[in-house]
PDB file of C-alpha atoms in Angstrom:
ATOM      1  CA  SER A   1     118.390  71.037 446.929  1.00  0.00           C
ATOM      2  CA  GLN A   2     119.023  71.506 443.264  1.00  0.00           C
ATOM      3  CA  GLN A   3     119.468  68.108 441.434  1.00  0.00           C
ATOM      4  CA  GLY A   4     119.774  69.401 437.983  1.00  0.00           C
ATOM      5  CA  GLU A   5     122.237  72.193 436.908  1.00  0.00           C
ATOM      6  CA  GLU A   6     121.911  73.618 433.527  1.00  0.00           C
ATOM      7  CA  ASP A   7     124.827  75.067 431.439  1.00  0.00           C
ATOM      8  CA  PRO A   8     125.085  77.445 430.272  1.00  0.00           C
ATOM      9  CA  GLN A   9     123.144  80.032 432.319  1.00  0.00           C
ATOM     10  CA  ALA A  10     122.365  82.043 429.283  1.00  0.00           C
ATOM     11  CA  LEU A  11     122.985  81.616 425.553  1.00  0.00           C
ATOM     12  CA  SER A  12     122.473  84.019 422.690  1.00  0.00           C
ATOM     13  CA  ILE A  13     122.498  82.748 419.017  1.00  0.00           C
ATOM     14  CA  GLN A  14     121.528  84.003 415.672  1.00  0.00           C
ATOM     15  CA  GLU A  15     118.089  82.726 414.321  1.00  0.00           C
ATOM     16  CA  GLY A  16     118.591  79.513 412.100  1.00  0.00           C
ATOM     17  CA  GLU A  17     121.542  78.400 414.269  1.00  0.00           C
ATOM     18  CA  ASN A  18     121.398  75.455 416.429  1.00  0.00           C
ATOM     19  CA  ALA A  19     121.257  75.753 420.367  1.00  0.00           C
ATOM     20  CA  THR A  20     122.500  73.281 422.723  1.00  0.00           C
ATOM     21  CA  MET A  21     122.000  73.215 426.631  1.00  0.00           C
ATOM     22  CA  ASN A  22     123.503  70.914 428.995  1.00  0.00           C
ATOM     23  CA  CYS A  23     122.160  69.454 432.224  1.00  0.00           C
ATOM     24  CA  SER A  24     124.095  67.592 435.001  1.00  0.00           C
ATOM     25  CA  TYR A  25     122.664  66.042 437.938  1.00  0.00           C
ATOM     26  CA  LYS A  26     123.715  64.212 441.077  1.00  0.00           C
ATOM     27  CA  THR A  27     121.545  61.124 441.854  1.00  0.00           C
ATOM     28  CA  SER A  28     119.976  58.358 440.216  1.00  0.00           C
ATOM     29  CA  ILE A  29     116.870  59.021 438.191  1.00  0.00           C
ATOM     30  CA  ASN A  30     113.963  57.356 436.829  1.00  0.00           C
ATOM     31  CA  ASN A  31     113.609  59.946 433.971  1.00  0.00           C
ATOM     32  CA  LEU A  32     114.618  63.404 433.080  1.00  0.00           C
ATOM     33  CA  GLN A  33     112.559  66.100 431.397  1.00  0.00           C
ATOM     34  CA  TRP A  34     112.989  69.228 429.708  1.00  0.00           C
ATOM     35  CA  TYR A  35     110.592  72.214 430.291  1.00  0.00           C
ATOM     36  CA  ARG A  36     110.424  75.583 428.573  1.00  0.00           C
ATOM     37  CA  GLN A  37     109.171  78.632 430.026  1.00  0.00           C
ATOM     38  CA  ASN A  38     108.267  81.842 428.180  1.00  0.00           C
ATOM     39  CA  SER A  39     108.710  85.318 429.977  1.00  0.00           C
ATOM     40  CA  GLY A  40     106.041  85.793 432.610  1.00  0.00           C
ATOM     41  CA  ARG A  41     104.348  82.480 432.004  1.00  0.00           C
ATOM     42  CA  GLY A  42     104.260  78.753 433.367  1.00  0.00           C
ATOM     43  CA  LEU A  43     106.446  75.779 432.457  1.00  0.00           C
ATOM     44  CA  VAL A  44     105.333  73.915 429.454  1.00  0.00           C
ATOM     45  CA  HIS A  45     106.683  70.388 429.063  1.00  0.00           C
ATOM     46  CA  LEU A  46     108.954  69.706 426.023  1.00  0.00           C
ATOM     47  CA  ILE A  47     110.199  66.009 426.188  1.00  0.00           C
ATOM     48  CA  LEU A  48     110.861  63.295 428.430  1.00  0.00           C
ATOM     49  CA  ILE A  49     113.722  60.705 428.391  1.00  0.00           C
ATOM     50  CA  ARG A  50     113.837  57.664 430.533  1.00  0.00           C
ATOM     51  CA  SER A  51     116.820  56.230 432.266  1.00  0.00           C
ATOM     52  CA  ASN A  52     117.189  53.280 429.748  1.00  0.00           C
ATOM     53  CA  GLU A  53     117.165  55.725 426.651  1.00  0.00           C
ATOM     54  CA  ARG A  54     120.037  57.413 425.118  1.00  0.00           C
ATOM     55  CA  GLU A  55     118.563  59.624 422.659  1.00  0.00           C
ATOM     56  CA  LYS A  56     114.991  60.971 421.704  1.00  0.00           C
ATOM     57  CA  HIS A  57     113.681  63.404 419.178  1.00  0.00           C
ATOM     58  CA  SER A  58     110.472  65.432 419.103  1.00  0.00           C
ATOM     59  CA  GLY A  59     110.462  67.893 415.984  1.00  0.00           C
ATOM     60  CA  ARG A  60     113.259  70.090 416.108  1.00  0.00           C
ATOM     61  CA  LEU A  61     114.392  68.899 419.592  1.00  0.00           C
ATOM     62  CA  ARG A  62     116.869  66.274 420.202  1.00  0.00           C
ATOM     63  CA  VAL A  63     117.674  65.194 424.009  1.00  0.00           C
ATOM     64  CA  THR A  64     120.408  63.013 424.815  1.00  0.00           C
ATOM     65  CA  LEU A  65     121.162  61.213 428.119  1.00  0.00           C
ATOM     66  CA  ASP A  66     124.344  59.724 429.679  1.00  0.00           C
ATOM     67  CA  THR A  67     123.616  58.115 432.904  1.00  0.00           C
ATOM     68  CA  SER A  68     127.229  57.086 433.342  1.00  0.00           C
ATOM     69  CA  LYS A  69     128.111  60.887 433.458  1.00  0.00           C
ATOM     70  CA  LYS A  70     124.675  61.831 434.946  1.00  0.00           C
ATOM     71  CA  SER A  71     124.170  64.558 432.270  1.00  0.00           C
ATOM     72  CA  SER A  72     121.657  65.295 429.509  1.00  0.00           C
ATOM     73  CA  SER A  73     121.704  67.793 426.560  1.00  0.00           C
ATOM     74  CA  LEU A  74     118.925  69.481 424.802  1.00  0.00           C
ATOM     75  CA  LEU A  75     119.592  70.530 421.074  1.00  0.00           C
ATOM     76  CA  ILE A  76     117.322  72.863 419.141  1.00  0.00           C
ATOM     77  CA  THR A  77     117.902  72.644 415.602  1.00  0.00           C
ATOM     78  CA  ALA A  78     117.144  75.661 413.183  1.00  0.00           C
ATOM     79  CA  SER A  79     116.160  78.050 415.863  1.00  0.00           C
ATOM     80  CA  ARG A  80     113.410  80.487 415.653  1.00  0.00           C
ATOM     81  CA  ALA A  81     112.806  83.782 417.415  1.00  0.00           C
ATOM     82  CA  ALA A  82     110.016  82.283 419.088  1.00  0.00           C
ATOM     83  CA  ASP A  83     112.396  79.677 420.984  1.00  0.00           C
ATOM     84  CA  THR A  84     113.459  82.601 422.932  1.00  0.00           C
ATOM     85  CA  ALA A  85     112.650  81.468 426.513  1.00  0.00           C
ATOM     86  CA  SER A  86     114.334  79.771 429.578  1.00  0.00           C
ATOM     87  CA  TYR A  87     114.596  76.043 429.375  1.00  0.00           C
ATOM     88  CA  PHE A  88     114.884  73.845 432.472  1.00  0.00           C
ATOM     89  CA  CYS A  89     115.958  70.329 433.111  1.00  0.00           C
ATOM     90  CA  ALA A  90     114.014  68.253 435.912  1.00  0.00           C
ATOM     91  CA  THR A  91     114.875  65.046 437.202  1.00  0.00           C
ATOM     92  CA  ASP A  92     112.568  62.183 438.501  1.00  0.00           C
ATOM     93  CA  GLY A  93     114.073  60.134 441.207  1.00  0.00           C
ATOM     94  CA  GLY A  94     111.012  58.113 441.796  1.00  0.00           C
ATOM     95  CA  GLY A  95     109.981  59.573 445.197  1.00  0.00           C
ATOM     96  CA  ALA A  96     106.566  60.701 445.738  1.00  0.00           C
ATOM     97  CA  ASP A  97     107.657  64.284 445.746  1.00  0.00           C
ATOM     98  CA  GLY A  98     108.177  64.231 442.006  1.00  0.00           C
ATOM     99  CA  LEU A  99     110.350  66.325 439.833  1.00  0.00           C
ATOM    100  CA  THR A 100     113.289  68.597 441.034  1.00  0.00           C
ATOM    101  CA  PHE A 101     114.260  71.480 438.799  1.00  0.00           C
ATOM    102  CA  GLY A 102     117.504  73.144 437.718  1.00  0.00           C
ATOM    103  CA  LYS A 103     118.100  76.926 437.493  1.00  0.00           C
ATOM    104  CA  GLY A 104     117.592  77.010 433.868  1.00  0.00           C
ATOM    105  CA  THR A 105     119.342  78.249 430.631  1.00  0.00           C
ATOM    106  CA  HIS A 106     117.876  81.396 429.315  1.00  0.00           C
ATOM    107  CA  LEU A 107     118.138  81.346 425.355  1.00  0.00           C
ATOM    108  CA  ILE A 108     117.890  84.530 423.325  1.00  0.00           C
ATOM    109  CA  ILE A 109     117.416  84.002 419.578  1.00  0.00           C
ATOM    110  CA  GLN A 110     118.621  86.958 417.606  1.00  0.00           C
ATOM    111  CA  PRO A 111     116.557  87.659 414.517  1.00  0.00           C
TER     112      PRO A 111
ATOM    113  CA  ASN B   1      89.601  71.672 429.619  1.00  0.00           C
ATOM    114  CA  ALA B   2      91.018  74.807 431.399  1.00  0.00           C
ATOM    115  CA  GLY B   3      93.910  72.976 432.517  1.00  0.00           C
ATOM    116  CA  VAL B   4      95.595  74.245 435.658  1.00  0.00           C
ATOM    117  CA  THR B   5      94.220  77.540 436.883  1.00  0.00           C
ATOM    118  CA  GLN B   6      95.688  79.965 439.475  1.00  0.00           C
ATOM    119  CA  THR B   7      94.430  83.015 441.131  1.00  0.00           C
ATOM    120  CA  PRO B   8      95.154  85.800 441.687  1.00  0.00           C
ATOM    121  CA  LYS B   9      97.644  86.684 438.775  1.00  0.00           C
ATOM    122  CA  PHE B  10      99.256  89.368 441.019  1.00  0.00           C
ATOM    123  CA  GLN B  11      98.997  90.120 444.668  1.00  0.00           C
ATOM    124  CA  VAL B  12     100.775  92.767 447.141  1.00  0.00           C
ATOM    125  CA  LEU B  13     100.737  92.046 450.763  1.00  0.00           C
ATOM    126  CA  LYS B  14     101.923  93.774 453.881  1.00  0.00           C
ATOM    127  CA  THR B  15     104.376  92.074 456.278  1.00  0.00           C
ATOM    128  CA  GLY B  16     102.313  89.788 458.626  1.00  0.00           C
ATOM    129  CA  GLN B  17      99.200  89.587 456.530  1.00  0.00           C
ATOM    130  CA  SER B  18      97.783  86.261 455.458  1.00  0.00           C
ATOM    131  CA  MET B  19      96.332  85.037 452.269  1.00  0.00           C
ATOM    132  CA  THR B  20      95.267  81.968 450.099  1.00  0.00           C
ATOM    133  CA  LEU B  21      96.720  81.232 446.652  1.00  0.00           C
ATOM    134  CA  GLN B  22      94.087  79.358 444.690  1.00  0.00           C
ATOM    135  CA  CYS B  23      95.121  76.503 442.262  1.00  0.00           C
ATOM    136  CA  ALA B  24      92.389  74.315 440.613  1.00  0.00           C
ATOM    137  CA  GLN B  25      92.708  71.662 437.950  1.00  0.00           C
ATOM    138  CA  ASP B  26      90.098  70.014 435.734  1.00  0.00           C
ATOM    139  CA  MET B  27      92.206  66.956 434.608  1.00  0.00           C
ATOM    140  CA  ASN B  28      91.434  64.532 437.326  1.00  0.00           C
ATOM    141  CA  HIS B  29      94.994  64.419 438.204  1.00  0.00           C
ATOM    142  CA  GLU B  30      95.803  62.892 441.576  1.00  0.00           C
ATOM    143  CA  TYR B  31      99.110  64.498 442.156  1.00  0.00           C
ATOM    144  CA  MET B  32      99.455  68.683 442.794  1.00  0.00           C
ATOM    145  CA  SER B  33     102.330  70.614 443.884  1.00  0.00           C
ATOM    146  CA  TRP B  34     103.251  74.145 444.564  1.00  0.00           C
ATOM    147  CA  TYR B  35     106.642  75.551 443.674  1.00  0.00           C
ATOM    148  CA  ARG B  36     108.147  79.062 444.228  1.00  0.00           C
ATOM    149  CA  GLN B  37     110.339  80.437 441.594  1.00  0.00           C
ATOM    150  CA  ASP B  38     113.115  83.185 442.439  1.00  0.00           C
ATOM    151  CA  PRO B  39     115.780  84.643 440.317  1.00  0.00           C
ATOM    152  CA  GLY B  40     118.579  82.380 439.800  1.00  0.00           C
ATOM    153  CA  MET B  41     117.274  79.887 441.954  1.00  0.00           C
ATOM    154  CA  GLY B  42     115.002  77.910 439.590  1.00  0.00           C
ATOM    155  CA  LEU B  43     111.915  76.189 441.095  1.00  0.00           C
ATOM    156  CA  ARG B  44     111.803  74.822 444.520  1.00  0.00           C
ATOM    157  CA  LEU B  45     109.057  72.644 445.848  1.00  0.00           C
ATOM    158  CA  ILE B  46     107.038  73.942 448.735  1.00  0.00           C
ATOM    159  CA  HIS B  47     104.283  71.275 449.300  1.00  0.00           C
ATOM    160  CA  TYR B  48     102.822  68.428 447.169  1.00  0.00           C
ATOM    161  CA  SER B  49      99.885  66.092 447.507  1.00  0.00           C
ATOM    162  CA  VAL B  50      99.353  62.492 445.955  1.00  0.00           C
ATOM    163  CA  GLY B  51      95.761  62.617 446.214  1.00  0.00           C
ATOM    164  CA  ALA B  52      92.894  64.026 448.251  1.00  0.00           C
ATOM    165  CA  GLY B  53      93.306  64.106 451.865  1.00  0.00           C
ATOM    166  CA  ILE B  54      97.192  63.698 451.705  1.00  0.00           C
ATOM    167  CA  THR B  55      99.686  66.396 451.754  1.00  0.00           C
ATOM    168  CA  ASP B  56     103.406  66.479 452.416  1.00  0.00           C
ATOM    169  CA  GLN B  57     106.239  68.893 452.690  1.00  0.00           C
ATOM    170  CA  GLY B  58     108.705  69.817 449.757  1.00  0.00           C
ATOM    171  CA  GLU B  59     112.035  71.402 449.942  1.00  0.00           C
ATOM    172  CA  VAL B  60     110.902  74.749 451.492  1.00  0.00           C
ATOM    173  CA  PRO B  61     107.593  74.274 453.349  1.00  0.00           C
ATOM    174  CA  ASN B  62     108.265  76.942 456.335  1.00  0.00           C
ATOM    175  CA  GLY B  63     105.716  79.602 456.154  1.00  0.00           C
ATOM    176  CA  TYR B  64     103.277  77.767 454.123  1.00  0.00           C
ATOM    177  CA  ASN B  65     100.165  75.538 454.724  1.00  0.00           C
ATOM    178  CA  VAL B  66      98.121  73.380 452.263  1.00  0.00           C
ATOM    179  CA  SER B  67      95.145  71.208 452.121  1.00  0.00           C
ATOM    180  CA  ARG B  68      93.545  68.779 449.547  1.00  0.00           C
ATOM    181  CA  SER B  69      89.866  68.182 450.437  1.00  0.00           C
ATOM    182  CA  THR B  70      89.197  67.619 446.707  1.00  0.00           C
ATOM    183  CA  THR B  71      90.998  66.127 443.716  1.00  0.00           C
ATOM    184  CA  GLU B  72      90.413  69.420 441.907  1.00  0.00           C
ATOM    185  CA  ASP B  73      91.571  72.067 444.334  1.00  0.00           C
ATOM    186  CA  PHE B  74      95.017  72.584 446.239  1.00  0.00           C
ATOM    187  CA  PRO B  75      95.209  75.990 447.986  1.00  0.00           C
ATOM    188  CA  LEU B  76      98.431  77.269 449.426  1.00  0.00           C
ATOM    189  CA  ARG B  77      98.175  79.494 452.473  1.00  0.00           C
ATOM    190  CA  LEU B  78     100.542  81.909 453.557  1.00  0.00           C
ATOM    191  CA  LEU B  79     100.242  82.281 457.521  1.00  0.00           C
ATOM    192  CA  SER B  80     101.924  85.516 458.082  1.00  0.00           C
ATOM    193  CA  ALA B  81     103.343  86.826 454.996  1.00  0.00           C
ATOM    194  CA  ALA B  82     107.266  87.851 455.093  1.00  0.00           C
ATOM    195  CA  PRO B  83     109.402  89.712 452.424  1.00  0.00           C
ATOM    196  CA  SER B  84     111.294  86.854 452.167  1.00  0.00           C
ATOM    197  CA  GLN B  85     108.272  85.106 450.350  1.00  0.00           C
ATOM    198  CA  THR B  86     108.271  87.727 447.458  1.00  0.00           C
ATOM    199  CA  SER B  87     108.316  85.429 444.770  1.00  0.00           C
ATOM    200  CA  VAL B  88     106.463  83.800 441.771  1.00  0.00           C
ATOM    201  CA  TYR B  89     104.421  80.760 442.720  1.00  0.00           C
ATOM    202  CA  PHE B  90     103.475  78.093 440.501  1.00  0.00           C
ATOM    203  CA  CYS B  91     100.911  75.106 440.828  1.00  0.00           C
ATOM    204  CA  ALA B  92     101.380  72.133 438.785  1.00  0.00           C
ATOM    205  CA  SER B  93      99.693  68.699 438.492  1.00  0.00           C
ATOM    206  CA  SER B  94     100.091  65.320 436.760  1.00  0.00           C
ATOM    207  CA  TYR B  95      98.360  62.087 436.848  1.00  0.00           C
ATOM    208  CA  GLU B  96     100.571  60.517 439.212  1.00  0.00           C
ATOM    209  CA  PRO B  97     103.556  61.878 441.189  1.00  0.00           C
ATOM    210  CA  ARG B  98     106.407  59.595 439.334  1.00  0.00           C
ATOM    211  CA  GLY B  99     107.231  59.866 435.758  1.00  0.00           C
ATOM    212  CA  LEU B 100     107.388  56.240 435.306  1.00  0.00           C
ATOM    213  CA  ALA B 101     104.660  56.212 432.651  1.00  0.00           C
ATOM    214  CA  GLY B 102     106.033  59.260 430.984  1.00  0.00           C
ATOM    215  CA  LEU B 103     103.739  61.756 432.224  1.00  0.00           C
ATOM    216  CA  GLU B 104     104.576  65.276 432.560  1.00  0.00           C
ATOM    217  CA  GLN B 105     103.739  68.024 434.909  1.00  0.00           C
ATOM    218  CA  TYR B 106     101.275  70.633 433.881  1.00  0.00           C
ATOM    219  CA  PHE B 107     101.718  74.088 435.026  1.00  0.00           C
ATOM    220  CA  GLY B 108      99.357  76.991 435.974  1.00  0.00           C
ATOM    221  CA  PRO B 109     100.382  80.597 434.834  1.00  0.00           C
ATOM    222  CA  GLY B 110     101.514  81.520 438.252  1.00  0.00           C
ATOM    223  CA  THR B 111     100.929  84.100 440.778  1.00  0.00           C
ATOM    224  CA  ARG B 112     103.367  86.901 441.204  1.00  0.00           C
ATOM    225  CA  LEU B 113     103.499  87.937 445.013  1.00  0.00           C
ATOM    226  CA  THR B 114     105.129  91.108 446.498  1.00  0.00           C
ATOM    227  CA  VAL B 115     105.455  91.301 450.276  1.00  0.00           C
ATOM    228  CA  THR B 116     106.361  94.943 451.342  1.00  0.00           C
TER     229      THR B 116
END
């Protein structure tokens, strides 16, 4: 069953604006990861945040994690047309079966 | 490194036919997995393997078989294709199943399967 649930399901913004996506999950985790999927392609890993971390940055990406609320957010600053993609959160509960993915947020950057 | 490769890219099957989706990785990863992606459903785990000779079921294993005779290869077999198996299939690999060391999963480009 789905562990992570992204919100919103779809987001359309103007180029240059910031995009924020949220992920909620149900059970305890070791870490949470964000992936990007361009249309017709496989998923690409963006960033991982461990359960003992609260915030992490990578280039224009900022991820936060609130384990008390079982939620995470992904912020993309100064968005570009190339950021148009679907974004998935994935949780690692520590089991041998690996990651559990959410349904994704489809982000459209309008030029 | 080629990373994770999948063949074929596209496949059309008739109901009842069988076929094997191929997956290979050249990164010496122990952990490999198969997901299916359906519209509005995200990715769901079909089967996974934590090393050669070891496989286990994921969330939606019915109708699929896997084997792991080598570290590099992890084929997915559809035994008797059904329209409900129309989906995009992704193979992924990582050094270990758990992300404790901060290791991400690497995904193949996917196989788009249609069952008529």
